[in-house]
Amino acid sequence: MALQTPRTDTALHDETQVTPDRLAELRAQFPILQRRVHGRSLVYLDNAATTQKPRAVIQTLDRYYREYNANVHRGVHTLSEEATAAYEEARQRVARFIHAPSPRQVIFTRNATEAINLVAYSWGAAHLGPEDEVLITEMEHHSNIVPWQILQERLGFTLRYVPMTDQGTLDLERLDELLTERTRLFAFVHVSNVVGTVNPVERLIAAARQVGARVLVDASQSVPHMPVDVQALDPDFLVFSGHKMCGPTGIGVLYGRRELLEAMDPFLGGGDMIREVTLQGSRWNELPYKFEAGTPAIAQAIGLGAAVDFLAQVGMDWIWQHEHTLTRYAYERLAEIEGLRILGPGPEQRGGLVAFTLEGIHPHDVAAILDREGIAVRAGHHCAQPIHDRYGIAASARASFYLYNTLEEVDRLVEGLEKVIQTFAL
Ligand code: C6P
């Protein structure tokens, strides 16, 4: 298991016991969970796509717009100073949350996708040529495939893939052969958004280091769900999205090793990322501003700061443990359903999600019928077509959990799936 030493410093609740009281108290902080959909109480199981927002985050956004909405780093007036202070404080909160050595190493982007593109264009374009290789895996989300394919067209490097086993884990036996002295970058997903596999991130980073390759970790499905310590892991780059961890949409994070970020050229040009502009040329601002051109997502960053505080208070160990309980239960109950095939490894090797197919029933039909029961799951290829190709299928249905989900909701899912099967048996 790729979990690191559990953090206790910020966890106010260190009990890992998932009690009904504790859950009810947490659920009460998410107003949307009171909603009814098609006359049924909402069962929200699409958390890998995006999570719901607690009152603390909603109120933070509301307060920003009501009380101190202004542009940052530009004005000397009170509102601008307050907005700047809150924006920079959010960066510090995020840095603390992932144990970054300095907030300067936390670059705010729009999302994980933009963070990967930033690395591709700012680092990749300067370091990759026809002799080089970039290694990714068959298990990646499109956002960690397509930027490298686009860049490959331009720069002519070789893009290689670590294959996936039938069990939905990485074929680590192939690693020695795939990581060579030509590999400049190994970019891989920490937790898969389809098969749920928790990859052995320490081992993968150590293997990359042996051949001198840089490492990018796509932590979109890990940072929201488990303690992640970037100093303990020590990747060169690590990315994630705010909206998958109780934060607003439109805000993501690139964490980077300082000397690499210092040496990289900007990704986008414009206001705020410069120290000086003349008609002859420009000089870049210091970190992190060099990578934050234009007016940033101010409210969203401040909202993300509130989200990481909320998660730290709940306790990342507790969240991981709770999701594991739900996943193990879901895995067992779903495995009882005839014709249902779960993609990926057993519950001990996976994060809080289960993607599956139902024999003879299209995943979109599964999701549409579940929706009539008030249950939100995702259907499709989940922006990971190569994984589905690997299994010879076009799509799957996926239930993904978060800190507010309950065992009763897993039961509702199973009942819903029984209805789906009955509908198609008619
Ligand atoms: N996966 C899902 O339903 P963005 O869109 O940039 O916030 O996140 C991209 C991304 C990158 N890596 C992984 C492992 C992901 O799961 C995602 C987003 C969502 O599975 C939306 S497609």
Coordinates of C-alpha atoms and ligand atoms in Angstrom, one line a residue:
M1 CA 0.0 0.0 0.0
A2 CA 1.4 3.4 -1.0
L3 CA 0.2 5.2 2.0
Q4 CA 2.8 7.3 3.9
T5 CA 3.2 7.9 7.5
P6 CA -0.2 9.0 8.8
R7 CA -0.3 12.7 9.6
T8 CA -1.6 13.7 13.0
D9 CA -0.6 17.3 13.2
T10 CA -3.6 18.8 11.5
A11 CA -6.1 16.0 12.3
L12 CA -8.5 17.2 15.0
H13 CA -10.3 13.9 15.0
D14 CA -7.8 11.1 15.1
E15 CA -10.3 8.3 15.7
T16 CA -10.6 6.1 12.7
Q17 CA -13.8 4.6 13.8
V18 CA -16.6 5.3 11.3
T19 CA -19.5 5.9 13.6
P20 CA -23.1 6.9 12.5
D21 CA -22.9 10.0 14.6
R22 CA -19.7 11.1 13.1
L23 CA -21.1 10.6 9.6
A24 CA -24.3 12.4 10.3
E25 CA -22.4 15.3 11.7
L26 CA -20.2 15.4 8.5
R27 CA -23.1 15.0 6.1
A28 CA -24.9 17.9 7.8
Q29 CA -22.1 20.2 6.6
F30 CA -23.0 19.5 2.9
P31 CA -26.3 21.3 2.1
I32 CA -26.6 19.5 -1.3
L33 CA -27.0 16.2 0.4
Q34 CA -30.4 17.3 1.6
R35 CA -31.6 17.3 -2.1
R36 CA -34.1 15.0 -3.5
V37 CA -33.7 13.7 -7.1
H38 CA -36.8 12.2 -8.8
G39 CA -38.5 12.1 -5.5
R40 CA -35.7 10.1 -3.8
S41 CA -33.0 11.3 -1.4
L42 CA -29.8 12.0 -3.4
V43 CA -27.1 9.3 -3.3
Y44 CA -24.1 11.0 -4.7
L45 CA -21.6 8.5 -6.0
D46 CA -19.8 10.5 -8.6
N47 CA -17.0 11.9 -6.4
A48 CA -14.2 10.9 -8.7
A49 CA -15.7 13.4 -11.2
T50 CA -16.2 16.1 -8.7
T51 CA -17.1 16.3 -5.0
Q52 CA -19.7 18.2 -3.2
K53 CA -18.8 21.4 -1.2
P54 CA -19.2 21.8 2.6
R55 CA -20.7 24.9 4.1
A56 CA -17.3 26.2 5.2
V57 CA -16.2 26.4 1.5
I58 CA -19.5 27.9 0.3
Q59 CA -19.4 30.5 3.0
T60 CA -15.8 31.4 2.2
L61 CA -16.7 32.0 -1.4
D62 CA -19.8 34.0 -0.4
R63 CA -17.8 36.1 2.0
Y64 CA -15.1 36.9 -0.6
Y65 CA -17.7 38.2 -3.1
R66 CA -19.7 40.1 -0.5
E67 CA -16.9 41.6 1.5
Y68 CA -13.5 41.9 -0.2
N69 CA -13.8 41.1 -3.9
A70 CA -10.8 42.8 -5.6
N71 CA -7.9 41.9 -7.9
V72 CA -4.7 40.6 -6.2
H73 CA -1.1 41.8 -6.3
R74 CA -2.2 45.0 -8.0
G75 CA -3.9 47.4 -5.8
V76 CA -2.9 49.3 -2.7
H77 CA -6.5 49.8 -1.6
T78 CA -7.9 47.8 1.4
L79 CA -10.0 45.4 -0.6
S80 CA -7.1 44.4 -2.9
E81 CA -4.8 44.0 0.1
E82 CA -7.3 41.8 1.8
A83 CA -7.9 39.7 -1.3
T84 CA -4.1 39.4 -1.8
A85 CA -3.6 38.3 1.8
A86 CA -6.4 35.7 1.5
Y87 CA -5.1 34.4 -1.8
E88 CA -1.5 34.0 -0.5
E89 CA -2.8 32.5 2.7
A90 CA -4.7 29.9 0.7
R91 CA -1.4 29.0 -1.0
Q92 CA 0.2 28.5 2.4
R93 CA -2.7 26.3 3.5
V94 CA -2.3 24.1 0.4
A95 CA 1.4 23.9 0.9
R96 CA 0.9 22.7 4.5
F97 CA -1.7 20.2 3.4
I98 CA 0.7 18.4 1.0
H99 CA 3.8 19.2 3.2
A100 CA 5.5 21.3 0.5
P101 CA 8.7 22.9 1.8
S102 CA 7.7 26.3 0.6
P103 CA 4.4 27.9 -0.7
R104 CA 6.5 29.2 -3.6
Q105 CA 6.4 25.6 -4.9
V106 CA 2.6 25.6 -5.1
I107 CA 1.5 27.0 -8.4
F108 CA -2.2 27.6 -8.8
T109 CA -3.5 26.4 -12.2
R110 CA -7.1 25.9 -13.5
N111 CA -7.0 22.1 -12.7
A112 CA -4.8 19.1 -12.9
T113 CA -5.0 19.0 -16.7
E114 CA -3.6 22.5 -16.9
A115 CA -0.8 21.6 -14.4
I116 CA 0.3 18.7 -16.6
N117 CA 0.2 20.8 -19.7
L118 CA 2.3 23.4 -17.9
V119 CA 5.0 20.8 -17.2
A120 CA 4.8 19.5 -20.8
Y121 CA 5.2 22.9 -22.3
S122 CA 7.5 24.6 -19.9
W123 CA 9.7 21.7 -18.8
G124 CA 9.1 19.2 -21.6
A125 CA 9.6 21.5 -24.5
A126 CA 13.0 22.5 -23.1
H127 CA 14.3 19.0 -22.2
L128 CA 12.9 16.5 -24.8
G129 CA 14.3 15.7 -28.2
P130 CA 14.3 12.9 -30.7
E131 CA 16.8 10.8 -28.7
D132 CA 14.7 10.9 -25.6
E133 CA 11.9 8.8 -24.1
V134 CA 8.9 9.7 -21.9
L135 CA 7.3 6.8 -20.0
I136 CA 3.7 6.9 -19.0
T137 CA 1.3 4.1 -18.3
E138 CA -1.7 2.4 -19.9
M139 CA -3.7 3.4 -16.8
E140 CA -3.5 7.2 -17.3
H141 CA -6.4 9.7 -17.6
H142 CA -6.3 11.4 -21.0
S143 CA -4.9 14.5 -19.3
N144 CA -1.6 12.6 -18.7
I145 CA -1.6 11.1 -22.2
V146 CA -2.7 13.7 -24.7
P147 CA -0.3 16.5 -23.8
W148 CA 2.6 14.1 -24.2
Q149 CA 1.3 12.9 -27.6
I150 CA 0.9 16.5 -28.8
L151 CA 4.5 17.3 -27.7
Q152 CA 5.8 14.0 -29.2
E153 CA 4.5 15.1 -32.6
R154 CA 6.4 18.4 -32.3
L155 CA 9.7 17.2 -30.6
G156 CA 10.0 13.6 -32.0
F157 CA 10.7 11.8 -28.7
T158 CA 9.5 8.3 -28.0
L159 CA 6.4 7.8 -25.8
R160 CA 6.3 4.5 -24.0
Y161 CA 3.7 2.9 -21.8
V162 CA 3.9 0.6 -18.8
P163 CA 1.2 -2.0 -19.6
M164 CA -1.6 -3.0 -17.2
T165 CA -2.1 -6.6 -16.1
D166 CA -5.5 -8.3 -16.4
Q167 CA -6.0 -7.5 -12.7
G168 CA -5.8 -3.8 -13.4
T169 CA -2.4 -3.2 -11.8
L170 CA 0.8 -2.0 -13.5
D171 CA 3.0 -4.7 -14.9
L172 CA 6.0 -3.8 -12.8
E173 CA 8.0 -6.7 -14.2
R174 CA 8.3 -4.6 -17.4
L175 CA 9.6 -1.5 -15.5
D176 CA 13.4 -2.4 -15.8
E177 CA 13.1 -2.8 -19.5
L178 CA 10.9 0.3 -20.0
L179 CA 12.9 2.7 -17.9
T180 CA 16.2 3.3 -19.7
E181 CA 19.0 5.8 -19.7
R182 CA 17.0 7.6 -22.4
T183 CA 14.0 8.1 -20.2
R184 CA 13.8 11.8 -19.3
L185 CA 10.4 11.7 -17.6
F186 CA 8.2 9.0 -15.9
A187 CA 4.7 10.4 -15.5
F188 CA 2.1 8.2 -13.8
V189 CA -1.1 8.2 -11.9
H190 CA -1.1 7.7 -8.2
V191 CA -4.6 6.3 -8.0
S192 CA -6.5 5.3 -11.1
N193 CA -9.9 6.9 -11.8
V194 CA -11.2 3.7 -13.4
V195 CA -9.6 0.6 -11.9
G196 CA -9.0 2.4 -8.6
T197 CA -5.5 0.9 -8.3
V198 CA -3.2 2.6 -5.8
N199 CA 0.1 2.5 -7.5
P200 CA 3.3 1.9 -5.5
V201 CA 4.4 5.5 -5.9
E202 CA 7.6 5.2 -3.7
R203 CA 8.8 2.2 -5.7
L204 CA 8.0 3.9 -9.1
I205 CA 9.8 7.1 -8.1
A206 CA 12.9 5.1 -6.9
A207 CA 13.0 3.2 -10.2
A208 CA 12.8 6.5 -12.1
R209 CA 15.6 7.9 -10.0
Q210 CA 17.9 4.9 -10.8
V211 CA 17.9 6.0 -14.5
G212 CA 18.0 9.7 -13.8
A213 CA 14.5 10.3 -15.1
R214 CA 12.3 13.1 -13.7
V215 CA 8.9 12.1 -12.2
L216 CA 5.5 13.6 -12.5
V217 CA 2.7 12.2 -10.2
D218 CA -0.9 12.7 -11.2
A219 CA -2.4 12.8 -7.7
S220 CA -5.9 13.9 -8.8
Q221 CA -7.4 10.8 -7.1
S222 CA -5.0 10.5 -4.2
V223 CA -4.5 14.0 -2.6
P224 CA -8.3 14.3 -2.0
H225 CA -8.5 10.9 -0.3
M226 CA -5.3 10.0 1.6
P227 CA -2.4 11.8 3.3
V228 CA 0.1 12.8 0.7
D229 CA 3.4 14.2 1.8
V230 CA 5.5 15.6 -1.1
Q231 CA 8.6 15.8 1.0
A232 CA 8.4 12.1 1.9
L233 CA 7.6 11.1 -1.7
D234 CA 9.9 13.6 -3.3
P235 CA 8.5 13.7 -6.9
D236 CA 9.7 16.4 -9.2
F237 CA 6.2 17.4 -10.1
L238 CA 2.8 16.5 -8.5
V239 CA -0.6 17.7 -9.7
F240 CA -4.2 17.7 -8.5
S241 CA -7.6 19.5 -8.9
G242 CA -9.4 21.5 -6.2
H243 CA -12.9 20.5 -7.2
K244 CA -12.2 16.8 -6.4
M245 CA -11.5 17.7 -2.8
C246 CA -14.4 19.8 -1.6
G247 CA -13.0 22.9 -3.3
P248 CA -14.4 25.0 -6.2
T249 CA -14.0 24.2 -9.9
G250 CA -11.4 26.3 -11.8
I251 CA -8.5 25.8 -9.3
G252 CA -5.8 23.2 -9.4
V253 CA -2.3 22.8 -8.2
L254 CA 1.2 22.1 -9.6
Y255 CA 3.7 21.3 -6.9
G256 CA 7.3 21.3 -8.3
R257 CA 10.8 20.9 -7.1
R258 CA 12.1 24.4 -6.6
E259 CA 15.2 24.3 -8.7
L260 CA 13.3 22.9 -11.6
L261 CA 10.6 25.5 -11.4
E262 CA 13.2 28.2 -11.1
A263 CA 14.9 27.0 -14.2
M264 CA 11.7 26.6 -16.3
D265 CA 10.4 29.2 -18.7
P266 CA 6.8 30.5 -18.2
F267 CA 3.9 28.6 -19.6
L268 CA 1.7 31.6 -20.4
G269 CA 2.7 35.2 -20.9
G270 CA 0.9 38.2 -19.6
G271 CA 0.2 40.3 -16.5
D272 CA 1.6 39.4 -13.1
M273 CA 4.1 36.9 -14.3
I274 CA 6.7 39.5 -15.3
R275 CA 9.3 41.6 -13.3
E276 CA 9.8 44.0 -16.1
V277 CA 8.5 44.5 -19.7
T278 CA 10.1 46.8 -22.2
L279 CA 9.6 47.0 -25.9
Q280 CA 12.8 45.1 -26.3
G281 CA 11.9 42.2 -24.1
S282 CA 10.7 41.0 -20.7
R283 CA 12.1 39.5 -17.5
W284 CA 10.1 37.0 -15.4
N285 CA 8.7 37.3 -12.0
E286 CA 9.8 35.1 -9.1
L287 CA 8.1 31.9 -8.1
P288 CA 5.2 31.1 -8.0
Y289 CA 4.0 34.2 -10.0
K290 CA 6.1 33.3 -13.1
F291 CA 3.5 30.6 -13.8
E292 CA 0.4 32.5 -12.9
A293 CA -0.2 34.9 -15.8
G294 CA -3.2 37.1 -15.8
T295 CA -5.8 37.6 -13.1
P296 CA -5.9 34.3 -11.2
A297 CA -8.9 32.3 -9.9
I298 CA -8.9 34.3 -6.7
A299 CA -12.2 33.2 -5.2
Q300 CA -11.5 29.6 -6.2
A301 CA -8.0 29.6 -4.6
I302 CA -9.4 31.1 -1.4
G303 CA -12.1 28.4 -1.5
L304 CA -9.5 25.7 -1.9
G305 CA -7.8 27.0 1.1
A306 CA -11.0 26.6 3.1
A307 CA -11.4 23.1 1.6
V308 CA -8.0 21.8 2.7
D309 CA -8.6 23.2 6.2
F310 CA -11.9 21.3 6.2
L311 CA -10.3 18.1 5.1
A312 CA -7.4 18.4 7.6
Q313 CA -10.0 18.9 10.4
V314 CA -11.9 15.8 9.3
G315 CA -8.5 14.0 9.1
M316 CA -7.0 12.4 6.0
D317 CA -6.4 9.1 7.7
W318 CA -10.1 9.0 8.7
I319 CA -11.2 9.8 5.2
W320 CA -9.0 7.0 3.8
Q321 CA -10.2 4.5 6.3
H322 CA -13.8 5.4 5.8
E323 CA -13.6 5.1 2.0
H324 CA -11.9 1.8 2.4
T325 CA -14.7 0.5 4.5
L326 CA -17.2 1.7 1.9
T327 CA -15.2 0.3 -1.0
R328 CA -14.7 -3.1 0.7
Y329 CA -18.4 -3.4 1.4
A330 CA -19.4 -2.2 -2.2
Y331 CA -16.9 -4.6 -3.7
E332 CA -18.4 -7.6 -1.7
R333 CA -22.0 -6.6 -2.4
L334 CA -21.5 -5.8 -6.1
A335 CA -19.6 -9.1 -6.6
E336 CA -22.8 -10.9 -5.6
I337 CA -24.7 -9.5 -8.6
E338 CA -24.9 -11.9 -11.5
G339 CA -23.4 -10.6 -14.7
L340 CA -21.6 -7.8 -12.9
R341 CA -17.9 -7.5 -13.6
I342 CA -15.7 -5.2 -11.5
L343 CA -12.7 -3.6 -13.3
G344 CA -9.5 -3.6 -11.4
P345 CA -8.0 -5.2 -8.3
G346 CA -9.5 -6.3 -5.0
P347 CA -10.5 -3.8 -2.3
E348 CA -7.1 -3.9 -0.5
Q349 CA -5.3 -2.5 -3.5
R350 CA -7.8 0.2 -4.5
G351 CA -8.9 3.6 -3.6
G352 CA -12.6 4.6 -3.0
L353 CA -14.2 3.8 -6.3
V354 CA -15.6 0.8 -8.2
A355 CA -16.1 0.7 -12.0
F356 CA -18.1 -2.1 -13.4
T357 CA -20.0 -3.5 -16.3
L358 CA -23.3 -5.3 -16.3
E359 CA -23.6 -8.1 -18.9
G360 CA -25.9 -7.1 -21.8
I361 CA -26.7 -3.6 -20.4
H362 CA -25.1 -0.4 -21.6
P363 CA -23.4 1.6 -18.8
H364 CA -25.4 4.7 -19.9
D365 CA -28.6 2.8 -19.3
V366 CA -27.3 1.7 -15.9
A367 CA -26.6 5.3 -15.0
A368 CA -29.9 6.6 -16.4
I369 CA -32.0 4.1 -14.5
L370 CA -30.0 4.7 -11.3
D371 CA -30.6 8.4 -11.7
R372 CA -34.4 7.7 -11.6
E373 CA -33.7 6.2 -8.2
G374 CA -31.8 9.4 -7.1
I375 CA -28.4 7.7 -7.4
A376 CA -25.7 9.6 -9.3
V377 CA -22.9 7.4 -10.9
R378 CA -20.8 8.1 -13.9
A379 CA -21.0 6.1 -17.1
G380 CA -18.7 6.2 -20.1
H381 CA -14.9 5.9 -20.6
H382 CA -14.2 8.3 -17.8
C383 CA -11.5 10.1 -19.9
A384 CA -9.5 6.9 -19.8
Q385 CA -10.2 5.1 -23.1
P386 CA -6.9 3.0 -23.1
I387 CA -8.0 1.3 -19.9
H388 CA -11.3 0.3 -21.5
D389 CA -9.5 -0.8 -24.7
R390 CA -7.3 -3.0 -22.5
Y391 CA -10.5 -4.8 -21.3
G392 CA -12.1 -4.8 -24.8
I393 CA -15.0 -2.6 -23.7
A394 CA -16.1 0.9 -24.7
A395 CA -17.5 2.1 -21.4
S396 CA -18.2 1.2 -17.8
A397 CA -20.3 2.5 -14.9
R398 CA -18.5 3.9 -11.9
A399 CA -19.5 4.5 -8.3
S400 CA -17.0 6.6 -6.4
F401 CA -17.0 7.5 -2.7
Y402 CA -16.1 10.4 -0.5
L403 CA -16.1 11.2 3.2
Y404 CA -19.9 11.8 3.4
N405 CA -21.0 8.5 1.8
T406 CA -22.6 5.8 3.9
L407 CA -23.0 2.0 3.9
E408 CA -26.7 2.5 3.4
E409 CA -26.0 4.4 0.2
V410 CA -24.0 1.4 -1.0
D411 CA -27.2 -0.7 -0.2
R412 CA -29.2 1.8 -2.3
L413 CA -26.8 1.3 -5.2
V414 CA -27.2 -2.4 -5.0
E415 CA -31.0 -2.1 -4.9
G416 CA -30.8 0.3 -7.8
L417 CA -28.8 -2.2 -9.8
E418 CA -31.3 -4.9 -9.1
K419 CA -33.9 -2.6 -10.6
V420 CA -31.7 -2.1 -13.6
I421 CA -31.5 -5.8 -14.1
Q422 CA -35.2 -6.3 -13.7
T423 CA -35.9 -3.5 -16.2
F424 CA -33.8 -5.3 -18.8
A425 CA -35.2 -8.7 -18.0
L426 CA -38.7 -7.7 -19.0
Ligands
C6P1 N1 -11.2 12.6 -13.7 C1 -13.3 11.5 -13.6 O1 -14.6 11.5 -13.7 P1 -9.3 17.8 -14.2 O2 -10.4 17.6 -15.3 O3 -8.2 18.5 -14.8 O4 -9.9 18.4 -13.0 O5 -8.8 16.4 -13.8 C2 -8.2 15.5 -14.7 C3 -7.9 14.2 -14.1 C4 -6.6 13.8 -14.1 N2 -6.2 12.7 -13.6 C5 -7.1 11.8 -13.1 C6 -6.6 10.5 -12.5 C7 -8.4 12.1 -13.0 O6 -9.3 11.3 -12.5 C8 -8.9 13.4 -13.6 C9 -10.3 13.7 -13.7 C10 -12.6 12.9 -13.7 O7 -12.7 10.5 -13.5 C11 -13.1 13.7 -14.8 S1 -12.8 13.1 -16.4

